[in-house]
Amino acid sequence: MAQVRLFVEHPLGEGQSVSLTREQAHYLFGVMRLGPGDSLLLFDGRSGEFRAKVAEAGRRGGTLICAAQTRPLRMPPDLWLMFAPIRKARTDFIVEKATELGAARIRPVQTEFTNAERIRRDRLRAHAIEAAEQCGGTFVPDIDDLARLDTVLDGWPADRNLMFCDEALAGQARPLAHRPGPWAILIGPEGGFSPAERARLVAMVQAVPVSLGPRILRADTAAVAALTLWQSRLGDW
Ligand code: SAH
């Protein structure tokens, strides 16, 4: 049987006891049918992965005891994914895939043609945690609140390269240039970027305008394609 992997908001270490929330107890003992003495894997996003044993199992809680570390913390590259939120299920998908493919920080941005006014950060974080649990990750990306693109660009770090995925370049040969330093990927909304946004982005020295092929991709597909392209050229794959 596959090992159960669980994320806990609790610093881990050998011998550490971890108390479970009601939801975690329900998942481990109700859904996965674990009981006292059974073992599972835990990670906290900071300390790597640990084997643990169930010490107490209850309906509303329980206690686990950490044994040895099974994997060290493995951070993704210093890569941000910025995207304009779309419909709920597709936004969830983007967060899930960004976690699996290896992004360090997820920054939803509101562009001129973005429809979504707000995001549910707790919901997106739950998706990131679930993705990390399933893909063997030891890290969960940070998820920022929705911020306006122009505000984010006002404070843009001088040393962070920006992979600007521009649908206006579809079909042109614009491969991803090799530049050292931290990076961010920017994906626009279903309505694309406005002329003013495009002009501002193209003028930034940190920006690297990129084409994702001859076809116009949906924003969720574009996010996966851009992460794959970046990871295979500049990342940890
Ligand atoms: N409505 C727009 C398309 C937006 S697609 C139009 O018809 O022009 C959503 C986002 O995905 C874009 O803003 C861009 O960031 C990215 N994207 C999609 N296809 C792309 C391509 N071929 N090259 C670069 N970026 C692309």
PDB file of C-alpha atoms and ligand atoms in Angstrom:
ATOM      1  CA  MET A   1       0.000   0.000   0.000  1.00  0.00           C
ATOM      2  CA  ALA A   2       1.220   3.497  -0.802  1.00  0.00           C
ATOM      3  CA  GLN A   3       2.595   5.454   2.135  1.00  0.00           C
ATOM      4  CA  VAL A   4       0.357   8.167   3.501  1.00  0.00           C
ATOM      5  CA  ARG A   5       2.102  11.564   3.304  1.00  0.00           C
ATOM      6  CA  LEU A   6       0.787  14.407   5.376  1.00  0.00           C
ATOM      7  CA  PHE A   7       1.682  18.079   5.614  1.00  0.00           C
ATOM      8  CA  VAL A   8       1.602  19.510   9.147  1.00  0.00           C
ATOM      9  CA  GLU A   9       2.011  23.110  10.335  1.00  0.00           C
ATOM     10  CA  HIS A  10       4.395  22.026  13.017  1.00  0.00           C
ATOM     11  CA  PRO A  11       8.222  22.062  13.037  1.00  0.00           C
ATOM     12  CA  LEU A  12       9.448  18.475  12.737  1.00  0.00           C
ATOM     13  CA  GLY A  13      12.439  16.677  14.215  1.00  0.00           C
ATOM     14  CA  GLU A  14      13.298  13.230  15.478  1.00  0.00           C
ATOM     15  CA  GLY A  15      11.318  12.411  18.651  1.00  0.00           C
ATOM     16  CA  GLN A  16       8.962  15.360  18.130  1.00  0.00           C
ATOM     17  CA  SER A  17       5.322  14.734  18.970  1.00  0.00           C
ATOM     18  CA  VAL A  18       2.747  16.281  16.689  1.00  0.00           C
ATOM     19  CA  SER A  19      -0.901  16.812  17.623  1.00  0.00           C
ATOM     20  CA  LEU A  20      -3.434  16.497  14.874  1.00  0.00           C
ATOM     21  CA  THR A  21      -6.282  18.796  13.948  1.00  0.00           C
ATOM     22  CA  ARG A  22      -9.779  17.417  13.607  1.00  0.00           C
ATOM     23  CA  GLU A  23      -9.478  17.336   9.784  1.00  0.00           C
ATOM     24  CA  GLN A  24      -6.139  15.534   9.902  1.00  0.00           C
ATOM     25  CA  ALA A  25      -7.495  12.972  12.370  1.00  0.00           C
ATOM     26  CA  HIS A  26     -10.510  12.400  10.149  1.00  0.00           C
ATOM     27  CA  TYR A  27      -8.270  11.931   7.102  1.00  0.00           C
ATOM     28  CA  LEU A  28      -5.760   9.589   8.754  1.00  0.00           C
ATOM     29  CA  PHE A  29      -8.075   7.473  10.898  1.00  0.00           C
ATOM     30  CA  GLY A  30     -11.437   7.822   9.119  1.00  0.00           C
ATOM     31  CA  VAL A  31     -10.413   7.910   5.447  1.00  0.00           C
ATOM     32  CA  MET A  32      -7.006   6.188   5.361  1.00  0.00           C
ATOM     33  CA  ARG A  33      -7.891   3.825   8.214  1.00  0.00           C
ATOM     34  CA  LEU A  34      -4.617   4.198  10.094  1.00  0.00           C
ATOM     35  CA  GLY A  35      -4.488   3.234  13.752  1.00  0.00           C
ATOM     36  CA  PRO A  36      -2.046   3.254  16.690  1.00  0.00           C
ATOM     37  CA  GLY A  37       1.374   1.903  15.696  1.00  0.00           C
ATOM     38  CA  ASP A  38       0.895   2.555  11.957  1.00  0.00           C
ATOM     39  CA  SER A  39       3.519   4.588  10.192  1.00  0.00           C
ATOM     40  CA  LEU A  40       3.275   7.449   7.723  1.00  0.00           C
ATOM     41  CA  LEU A  41       5.393  10.263   6.306  1.00  0.00           C
ATOM     42  CA  LEU A  42       5.234  13.883   7.462  1.00  0.00           C
ATOM     43  CA  PHE A  43       6.637  17.148   6.131  1.00  0.00           C
ATOM     44  CA  ASP A  44       6.258  20.712   7.320  1.00  0.00           C
ATOM     45  CA  GLY A  45       7.630  22.657   4.350  1.00  0.00           C
ATOM     46  CA  ARG A  46      10.829  23.580   6.239  1.00  0.00           C
ATOM     47  CA  SER A  47      12.484  20.569   7.850  1.00  0.00           C
ATOM     48  CA  GLY A  48      12.278  17.886   5.157  1.00  0.00           C
ATOM     49  CA  GLU A  49      10.330  14.649   5.454  1.00  0.00           C
ATOM     50  CA  PHE A  50      10.112  12.363   8.501  1.00  0.00           C
ATOM     51  CA  ARG A  51       8.739   8.948   9.193  1.00  0.00           C
ATOM     52  CA  ALA A  52       6.198   9.041  12.019  1.00  0.00           C
ATOM     53  CA  LYS A  53       4.066   6.615  13.981  1.00  0.00           C
ATOM     54  CA  VAL A  54       0.551   7.021  15.261  1.00  0.00           C
ATOM     55  CA  ALA A  55       0.667   7.200  19.075  1.00  0.00           C
ATOM     56  CA  GLU A  56      -2.971   8.106  19.727  1.00  0.00           C
ATOM     57  CA  ALA A  57      -5.888   8.001  17.325  1.00  0.00           C
ATOM     58  CA  GLY A  58      -9.176   9.680  18.179  1.00  0.00           C
ATOM     59  CA  ARG A  59     -12.228  10.962  16.353  1.00  0.00           C
ATOM     60  CA  ARG A  60     -11.354  14.593  16.852  1.00  0.00           C
ATOM     61  CA  GLY A  61      -7.611  14.476  17.207  1.00  0.00           C
ATOM     62  CA  GLY A  62      -4.584  12.347  17.789  1.00  0.00           C
ATOM     63  CA  THR A  63      -0.847  12.330  18.281  1.00  0.00           C
ATOM     64  CA  LEU A  64       2.005  11.291  16.021  1.00  0.00           C
ATOM     65  CA  ILE A  65       5.620  10.761  17.034  1.00  0.00           C
ATOM     66  CA  CYS A  66       8.374  11.576  14.545  1.00  0.00           C
ATOM     67  CA  ALA A  67      11.109   9.048  13.889  1.00  0.00           C
ATOM     68  CA  ALA A  68      14.070   9.510  11.535  1.00  0.00           C
ATOM     69  CA  GLN A  69      14.243  11.978   8.673  1.00  0.00           C
ATOM     70  CA  THR A  70      13.571  10.276   5.338  1.00  0.00           C
ATOM     71  CA  ARG A  71      14.388  13.212   3.013  1.00  0.00           C
ATOM     72  CA  PRO A  72      16.060  16.560   3.450  1.00  0.00           C
ATOM     73  CA  LEU A  73      14.235  19.774   2.554  1.00  0.00           C
ATOM     74  CA  ARG A  74      14.429  20.324  -1.150  1.00  0.00           C
ATOM     75  CA  MET A  75      13.689  23.879  -2.199  1.00  0.00           C
ATOM     76  CA  PRO A  76      12.547  24.648  -5.736  1.00  0.00           C
ATOM     77  CA  PRO A  77      14.566  27.195  -7.715  1.00  0.00           C
ATOM     78  CA  ASP A  78      13.962  30.870  -6.839  1.00  0.00           C
ATOM     79  CA  LEU A  79      11.121  31.165  -9.323  1.00  0.00           C
ATOM     80  CA  TRP A  80       7.863  33.087  -8.926  1.00  0.00           C
ATOM     81  CA  LEU A  81       4.778  32.312 -10.947  1.00  0.00           C
ATOM     82  CA  MET A  82       2.597  35.349 -11.586  1.00  0.00           C
ATOM     83  CA  PHE A  83      -0.732  34.897 -13.298  1.00  0.00           C
ATOM     84  CA  ALA A  84      -4.054  36.659 -13.623  1.00  0.00           C
ATOM     85  CA  PRO A  85      -6.689  34.571 -11.837  1.00  0.00           C
ATOM     86  CA  ILE A  86      -9.302  32.929 -14.020  1.00  0.00           C
ATOM     87  CA  ARG A  87     -12.275  30.766 -13.131  1.00  0.00           C
ATOM     88  CA  LYS A  88     -11.968  28.920  -9.819  1.00  0.00           C
ATOM     89  CA  ALA A  89     -11.227  25.403 -11.012  1.00  0.00           C
ATOM     90  CA  ARG A  90      -8.621  26.661 -13.497  1.00  0.00           C
ATOM     91  CA  THR A  91      -6.943  28.820 -10.872  1.00  0.00           C
ATOM     92  CA  ASP A  92      -6.805  25.782  -8.566  1.00  0.00           C
ATOM     93  CA  PHE A  93      -5.232  23.842 -11.434  1.00  0.00           C
ATOM     94  CA  ILE A  94      -2.523  26.493 -11.941  1.00  0.00           C
ATOM     95  CA  VAL A  95      -1.596  26.418  -8.237  1.00  0.00           C
ATOM     96  CA  GLU A  96      -1.509  22.611  -8.203  1.00  0.00           C
ATOM     97  CA  LYS A  97       0.712  22.424 -11.304  1.00  0.00           C
ATOM     98  CA  ALA A  98       3.038  25.212 -10.141  1.00  0.00           C
ATOM     99  CA  THR A  99       3.633  23.241  -6.922  1.00  0.00           C
ATOM    100  CA  GLU A 100       4.344  20.004  -8.799  1.00  0.00           C
ATOM    101  CA  LEU A 101       6.553  21.616 -11.429  1.00  0.00           C
ATOM    102  CA  GLY A 102       8.567  23.583  -8.861  1.00  0.00           C
ATOM    103  CA  ALA A 103       7.787  27.253  -8.147  1.00  0.00           C
ATOM    104  CA  ALA A 104       8.884  28.925  -4.905  1.00  0.00           C
ATOM    105  CA  ARG A 105       6.209  31.627  -4.770  1.00  0.00           C
ATOM    106  CA  ILE A 106       2.861  32.160  -6.436  1.00  0.00           C
ATOM    107  CA  ARG A 107       1.734  35.744  -6.974  1.00  0.00           C
ATOM    108  CA  PRO A 108      -1.743  36.251  -8.416  1.00  0.00           C
ATOM    109  CA  VAL A 109      -1.891  39.600 -10.224  1.00  0.00           C
ATOM    110  CA  GLN A 110      -4.786  41.702 -11.371  1.00  0.00           C
ATOM    111  CA  THR A 111      -4.264  43.042 -14.875  1.00  0.00           C
ATOM    112  CA  GLU A 112      -6.475  45.415 -16.847  1.00  0.00           C
ATOM    113  CA  PHE A 113      -8.415  42.571 -18.444  1.00  0.00           C
ATOM    114  CA  THR A 114      -8.616  40.286 -15.379  1.00  0.00           C
ATOM    115  CA  ASN A 115     -12.169  39.325 -14.441  1.00  0.00           C
ATOM    116  CA  ALA A 116     -11.516  37.963 -10.945  1.00  0.00           C
ATOM    117  CA  GLU A 117     -11.741  40.556  -8.190  1.00  0.00           C
ATOM    118  CA  ARG A 118     -10.490  38.340  -5.399  1.00  0.00           C
ATOM    119  CA  ILE A 119      -8.998  34.966  -4.713  1.00  0.00           C
ATOM    120  CA  ARG A 120      -9.443  32.533  -1.848  1.00  0.00           C
ATOM    121  CA  ARG A 121      -5.944  32.259  -0.485  1.00  0.00           C
ATOM    122  CA  ASP A 122      -6.830  29.521   2.028  1.00  0.00           C
ATOM    123  CA  ARG A 123      -8.364  27.439  -0.746  1.00  0.00           C
ATOM    124  CA  LEU A 124      -5.324  27.920  -3.002  1.00  0.00           C
ATOM    125  CA  ARG A 125      -2.985  27.046  -0.158  1.00  0.00           C
ATOM    126  CA  ALA A 126      -4.951  23.849   0.485  1.00  0.00           C
ATOM    127  CA  HIS A 127      -4.452  22.929  -3.180  1.00  0.00           C
ATOM    128  CA  ALA A 128      -0.716  23.621  -2.968  1.00  0.00           C
ATOM    129  CA  ILE A 129      -0.452  21.453   0.167  1.00  0.00           C
ATOM    130  CA  GLU A 130      -2.354  18.598  -1.432  1.00  0.00           C
ATOM    131  CA  ALA A 131      -0.163  18.766  -4.536  1.00  0.00           C
ATOM    132  CA  ALA A 132       3.012  18.693  -2.411  1.00  0.00           C
ATOM    133  CA  GLU A 133       1.665  15.720  -0.425  1.00  0.00           C
ATOM    134  CA  GLN A 134       1.039  13.784  -3.613  1.00  0.00           C
ATOM    135  CA  CYS A 135       4.170  14.607  -5.579  1.00  0.00           C
ATOM    136  CA  GLY A 136       6.664  13.824  -2.837  1.00  0.00           C
ATOM    137  CA  GLY A 137       7.577  17.490  -2.402  1.00  0.00           C
ATOM    138  CA  THR A 138       8.989  18.725   0.887  1.00  0.00           C
ATOM    139  CA  PHE A 139       8.202  22.390   0.171  1.00  0.00           C
ATOM    140  CA  VAL A 140       4.920  24.274  -0.244  1.00  0.00           C
ATOM    141  CA  PRO A 141       5.081  27.481  -2.279  1.00  0.00           C
ATOM    142  CA  ASP A 142       3.993  30.737  -0.643  1.00  0.00           C
ATOM    143  CA  ILE A 143       0.824  32.211  -2.098  1.00  0.00           C
ATOM    144  CA  ASP A 144       0.413  35.968  -2.085  1.00  0.00           C
ATOM    145  CA  ASP A 145      -2.777  37.979  -1.996  1.00  0.00           C
ATOM    146  CA  LEU A 146      -4.064  39.312  -5.279  1.00  0.00           C
ATOM    147  CA  ALA A 147      -2.171  42.497  -6.150  1.00  0.00           C
ATOM    148  CA  ARG A 148      -2.407  44.883  -9.082  1.00  0.00           C
ATOM    149  CA  LEU A 149       0.150  44.192 -11.785  1.00  0.00           C
ATOM    150  CA  ASP A 150       1.227  47.836 -11.971  1.00  0.00           C
ATOM    151  CA  THR A 151       1.835  47.905  -8.190  1.00  0.00           C
ATOM    152  CA  VAL A 152       3.888  44.707  -8.409  1.00  0.00           C
ATOM    153  CA  LEU A 153       5.918  46.164 -11.282  1.00  0.00           C
ATOM    154  CA  ASP A 154       6.461  49.462  -9.376  1.00  0.00           C
ATOM    155  CA  GLY A 155       8.383  47.552  -6.731  1.00  0.00           C
ATOM    156  CA  TRP A 156      10.060  45.091  -9.089  1.00  0.00           C
ATOM    157  CA  PRO A 157      13.464  43.902  -7.790  1.00  0.00           C
ATOM    158  CA  ALA A 158      16.355  45.076  -9.965  1.00  0.00           C
ATOM    159  CA  ASP A 159      17.934  41.631 -10.115  1.00  0.00           C
ATOM    160  CA  ARG A 160      14.842  39.496 -10.851  1.00  0.00           C
ATOM    161  CA  ASN A 161      14.383  38.464 -14.482  1.00  0.00           C
ATOM    162  CA  LEU A 162      10.836  38.429 -15.789  1.00  0.00           C
ATOM    163  CA  MET A 163       9.789  35.837 -18.353  1.00  0.00           C
ATOM    164  CA  PHE A 164       7.014  37.793 -20.015  1.00  0.00           C
ATOM    165  CA  CYS A 165       4.785  35.345 -21.878  1.00  0.00           C
ATOM    166  CA  ASP A 166       3.308  37.541 -24.562  1.00  0.00           C
ATOM    167  CA  GLU A 167       0.573  36.146 -26.788  1.00  0.00           C
ATOM    168  CA  ALA A 168       1.402  38.867 -29.338  1.00  0.00           C
ATOM    169  CA  LEU A 169       4.627  36.928 -30.030  1.00  0.00           C
ATOM    170  CA  ALA A 170       2.800  33.655 -30.838  1.00  0.00           C
ATOM    171  CA  GLY A 171       4.459  32.084 -33.849  1.00  0.00           C
ATOM    172  CA  GLN A 172       7.625  34.188 -33.643  1.00  0.00           C
ATOM    173  CA  ALA A 173      10.932  32.626 -32.715  1.00  0.00           C
ATOM    174  CA  ARG A 174      11.499  34.094 -29.236  1.00  0.00           C
ATOM    175  CA  PRO A 175      13.244  31.447 -27.174  1.00  0.00           C
ATOM    176  CA  LEU A 176      13.985  31.912 -23.501  1.00  0.00           C
ATOM    177  CA  ALA A 177      17.308  33.703 -23.064  1.00  0.00           C
ATOM    178  CA  HIS A 178      19.771  32.354 -20.532  1.00  0.00           C
ATOM    179  CA  ARG A 179      20.264  34.934 -17.772  1.00  0.00           C
ATOM    180  CA  PRO A 180      21.614  34.294 -14.300  1.00  0.00           C
ATOM    181  CA  GLY A 181      19.749  35.272 -11.119  1.00  0.00           C
ATOM    182  CA  PRO A 182      16.234  34.808  -9.767  1.00  0.00           C
ATOM    183  CA  TRP A 183      13.282  34.711 -12.144  1.00  0.00           C
ATOM    184  CA  ALA A 184       9.524  35.194 -12.379  1.00  0.00           C
ATOM    185  CA  ILE A 185       7.083  33.988 -15.020  1.00  0.00           C
ATOM    186  CA  LEU A 186       4.172  36.246 -16.030  1.00  0.00           C
ATOM    187  CA  ILE A 187       1.020  34.822 -17.621  1.00  0.00           C
ATOM    188  CA  GLY A 188      -1.836  37.089 -18.674  1.00  0.00           C
ATOM    189  CA  PRO A 189      -5.615  36.645 -18.359  1.00  0.00           C
ATOM    190  CA  GLU A 190      -7.991  35.174 -20.933  1.00  0.00           C
ATOM    191  CA  GLY A 191      -8.335  38.648 -22.413  1.00  0.00           C
ATOM    192  CA  GLY A 192      -4.568  39.005 -22.836  1.00  0.00           C
ATOM    193  CA  PHE A 193      -2.420  42.031 -21.924  1.00  0.00           C
ATOM    194  CA  SER A 194      -3.518  45.586 -22.686  1.00  0.00           C
ATOM    195  CA  PRO A 195      -1.362  47.695 -25.031  1.00  0.00           C
ATOM    196  CA  ALA A 196      -0.288  49.858 -22.058  1.00  0.00           C
ATOM    197  CA  GLU A 197       0.750  46.827 -20.014  1.00  0.00           C
ATOM    198  CA  ARG A 198       2.656  45.363 -22.943  1.00  0.00           C
ATOM    199  CA  ALA A 199       4.484  48.661 -23.543  1.00  0.00           C
ATOM    200  CA  ARG A 200       5.474  48.901 -19.889  1.00  0.00           C
ATOM    201  CA  LEU A 201       6.649  45.283 -19.703  1.00  0.00           C
ATOM    202  CA  VAL A 202       8.671  45.444 -22.905  1.00  0.00           C
ATOM    203  CA  ALA A 203      10.476  48.551 -21.608  1.00  0.00           C
ATOM    204  CA  MET A 204      11.666  46.834 -18.410  1.00  0.00           C
ATOM    205  CA  VAL A 205      15.329  45.782 -18.512  1.00  0.00           C
ATOM    206  CA  GLN A 206      14.485  42.711 -16.422  1.00  0.00           C
ATOM    207  CA  ALA A 207      11.843  41.529 -18.917  1.00  0.00           C
ATOM    208  CA  VAL A 208      12.506  38.723 -21.369  1.00  0.00           C
ATOM    209  CA  PRO A 209       9.527  38.540 -23.796  1.00  0.00           C
ATOM    210  CA  VAL A 210       8.882  34.933 -24.743  1.00  0.00           C
ATOM    211  CA  SER A 211       6.666  33.073 -27.193  1.00  0.00           C
ATOM    212  CA  LEU A 212       5.035  29.790 -26.201  1.00  0.00           C
ATOM    213  CA  GLY A 213       4.634  28.548 -29.768  1.00  0.00           C
ATOM    214  CA  PRO A 214       2.450  29.275 -32.767  1.00  0.00           C
ATOM    215  CA  ARG A 215      -0.904  28.668 -31.054  1.00  0.00           C
ATOM    216  CA  ILE A 216      -2.632  30.846 -28.449  1.00  0.00           C
ATOM    217  CA  LEU A 217      -2.857  28.800 -25.261  1.00  0.00           C
ATOM    218  CA  ARG A 218      -5.400  29.129 -22.510  1.00  0.00           C
ATOM    219  CA  ALA A 219      -3.922  30.770 -19.440  1.00  0.00           C
ATOM    220  CA  ASP A 220      -3.776  27.501 -17.465  1.00  0.00           C
ATOM    221  CA  THR A 221      -2.062  25.677 -20.324  1.00  0.00           C
ATOM    222  CA  ALA A 222       0.306  28.636 -20.774  1.00  0.00           C
ATOM    223  CA  ALA A 223       1.296  28.464 -17.090  1.00  0.00           C
ATOM    224  CA  VAL A 224       2.198  24.762 -17.358  1.00  0.00           C
ATOM    225  CA  ALA A 225       4.036  25.281 -20.665  1.00  0.00           C
ATOM    226  CA  ALA A 226       6.011  28.255 -19.325  1.00  0.00           C
ATOM    227  CA  LEU A 227       7.008  26.444 -16.119  1.00  0.00           C
ATOM    228  CA  THR A 228       8.127  23.424 -18.158  1.00  0.00           C
ATOM    229  CA  LEU A 229      10.118  25.564 -20.575  1.00  0.00           C
ATOM    230  CA  TRP A 230      11.785  27.532 -17.783  1.00  0.00           C
ATOM    231  CA  GLN A 231      12.559  24.433 -15.692  1.00  0.00           C
ATOM    232  CA  SER A 232      14.055  22.521 -18.597  1.00  0.00           C
ATOM    233  CA  ARG A 233      16.309  25.433 -19.636  1.00  0.00           C
ATOM    234  CA  LEU A 234      17.190  27.176 -16.387  1.00  0.00           C
ATOM    235  CA  GLY A 235      15.754  25.152 -13.527  1.00  0.00           C
ATOM    236  CA  ASP A 236      16.429  21.992 -11.506  1.00  0.00           C
ATOM    237  CA  TRP A 237      15.141  19.321 -13.928  1.00  0.00           C
TER     238      TRP A 237
HETATM  239  N1  SAH B   1      -7.158  36.604 -25.497  1.00  0.00           N
HETATM  240  C1  SAH B   1      -5.783  36.631 -25.872  1.00  0.00           C
HETATM  241  C2  SAH B   1      -5.060  35.369 -25.407  1.00  0.00           C
HETATM  242  C3  SAH B   1      -4.727  35.284 -23.966  1.00  0.00           C
HETATM  243  S1  SAH B   1      -4.042  33.747 -23.586  1.00  0.00           S
HETATM  244  C4  SAH B   1      -5.678  36.678 -27.375  1.00  0.00           C
HETATM  245  O1  SAH B   1      -6.560  36.163 -28.043  1.00  0.00           O
HETATM  246  O2  SAH B   1      -4.680  37.226 -27.863  1.00  0.00           O
HETATM  247  C5  SAH B   1      -3.622  33.933 -21.886  1.00  0.00           C
HETATM  248  C6  SAH B   1      -2.158  34.166 -21.597  1.00  0.00           C
HETATM  249  O3  SAH B   1      -1.422  32.995 -21.916  1.00  0.00           O
HETATM  250  C7  SAH B   1      -1.496  35.263 -22.382  1.00  0.00           C
HETATM  251  O4  SAH B   1      -1.694  36.545 -21.824  1.00  0.00           O
HETATM  252  C8  SAH B   1      -0.021  34.856 -22.349  1.00  0.00           C
HETATM  253  O5  SAH B   1       0.592  35.221 -21.119  1.00  0.00           O
HETATM  254  C9  SAH B   1      -0.121  33.346 -22.409  1.00  0.00           C
HETATM  255  N2  SAH B   1       0.000  32.817 -23.777  1.00  0.00           N
HETATM  256  C10 SAH B   1      -0.913  32.058 -24.443  1.00  0.00           C
HETATM  257  N3  SAH B   1      -0.440  31.664 -25.636  1.00  0.00           N
HETATM  258  C11 SAH B   1       0.808  32.191 -25.751  1.00  0.00           C
HETATM  259  C12 SAH B   1       1.823  32.126 -26.768  1.00  0.00           C
HETATM  260  N4  SAH B   1       1.653  31.430 -27.888  1.00  0.00           N
HETATM  261  N5  SAH B   1       3.002  32.765 -26.523  1.00  0.00           N
HETATM  262  C13 SAH B   1       3.194  33.468 -25.385  1.00  0.00           C
HETATM  263  N6  SAH B   1       2.266  33.556 -24.401  1.00  0.00           N
HETATM  264  C14 SAH B   1       1.097  32.936 -24.567  1.00  0.00           C
END
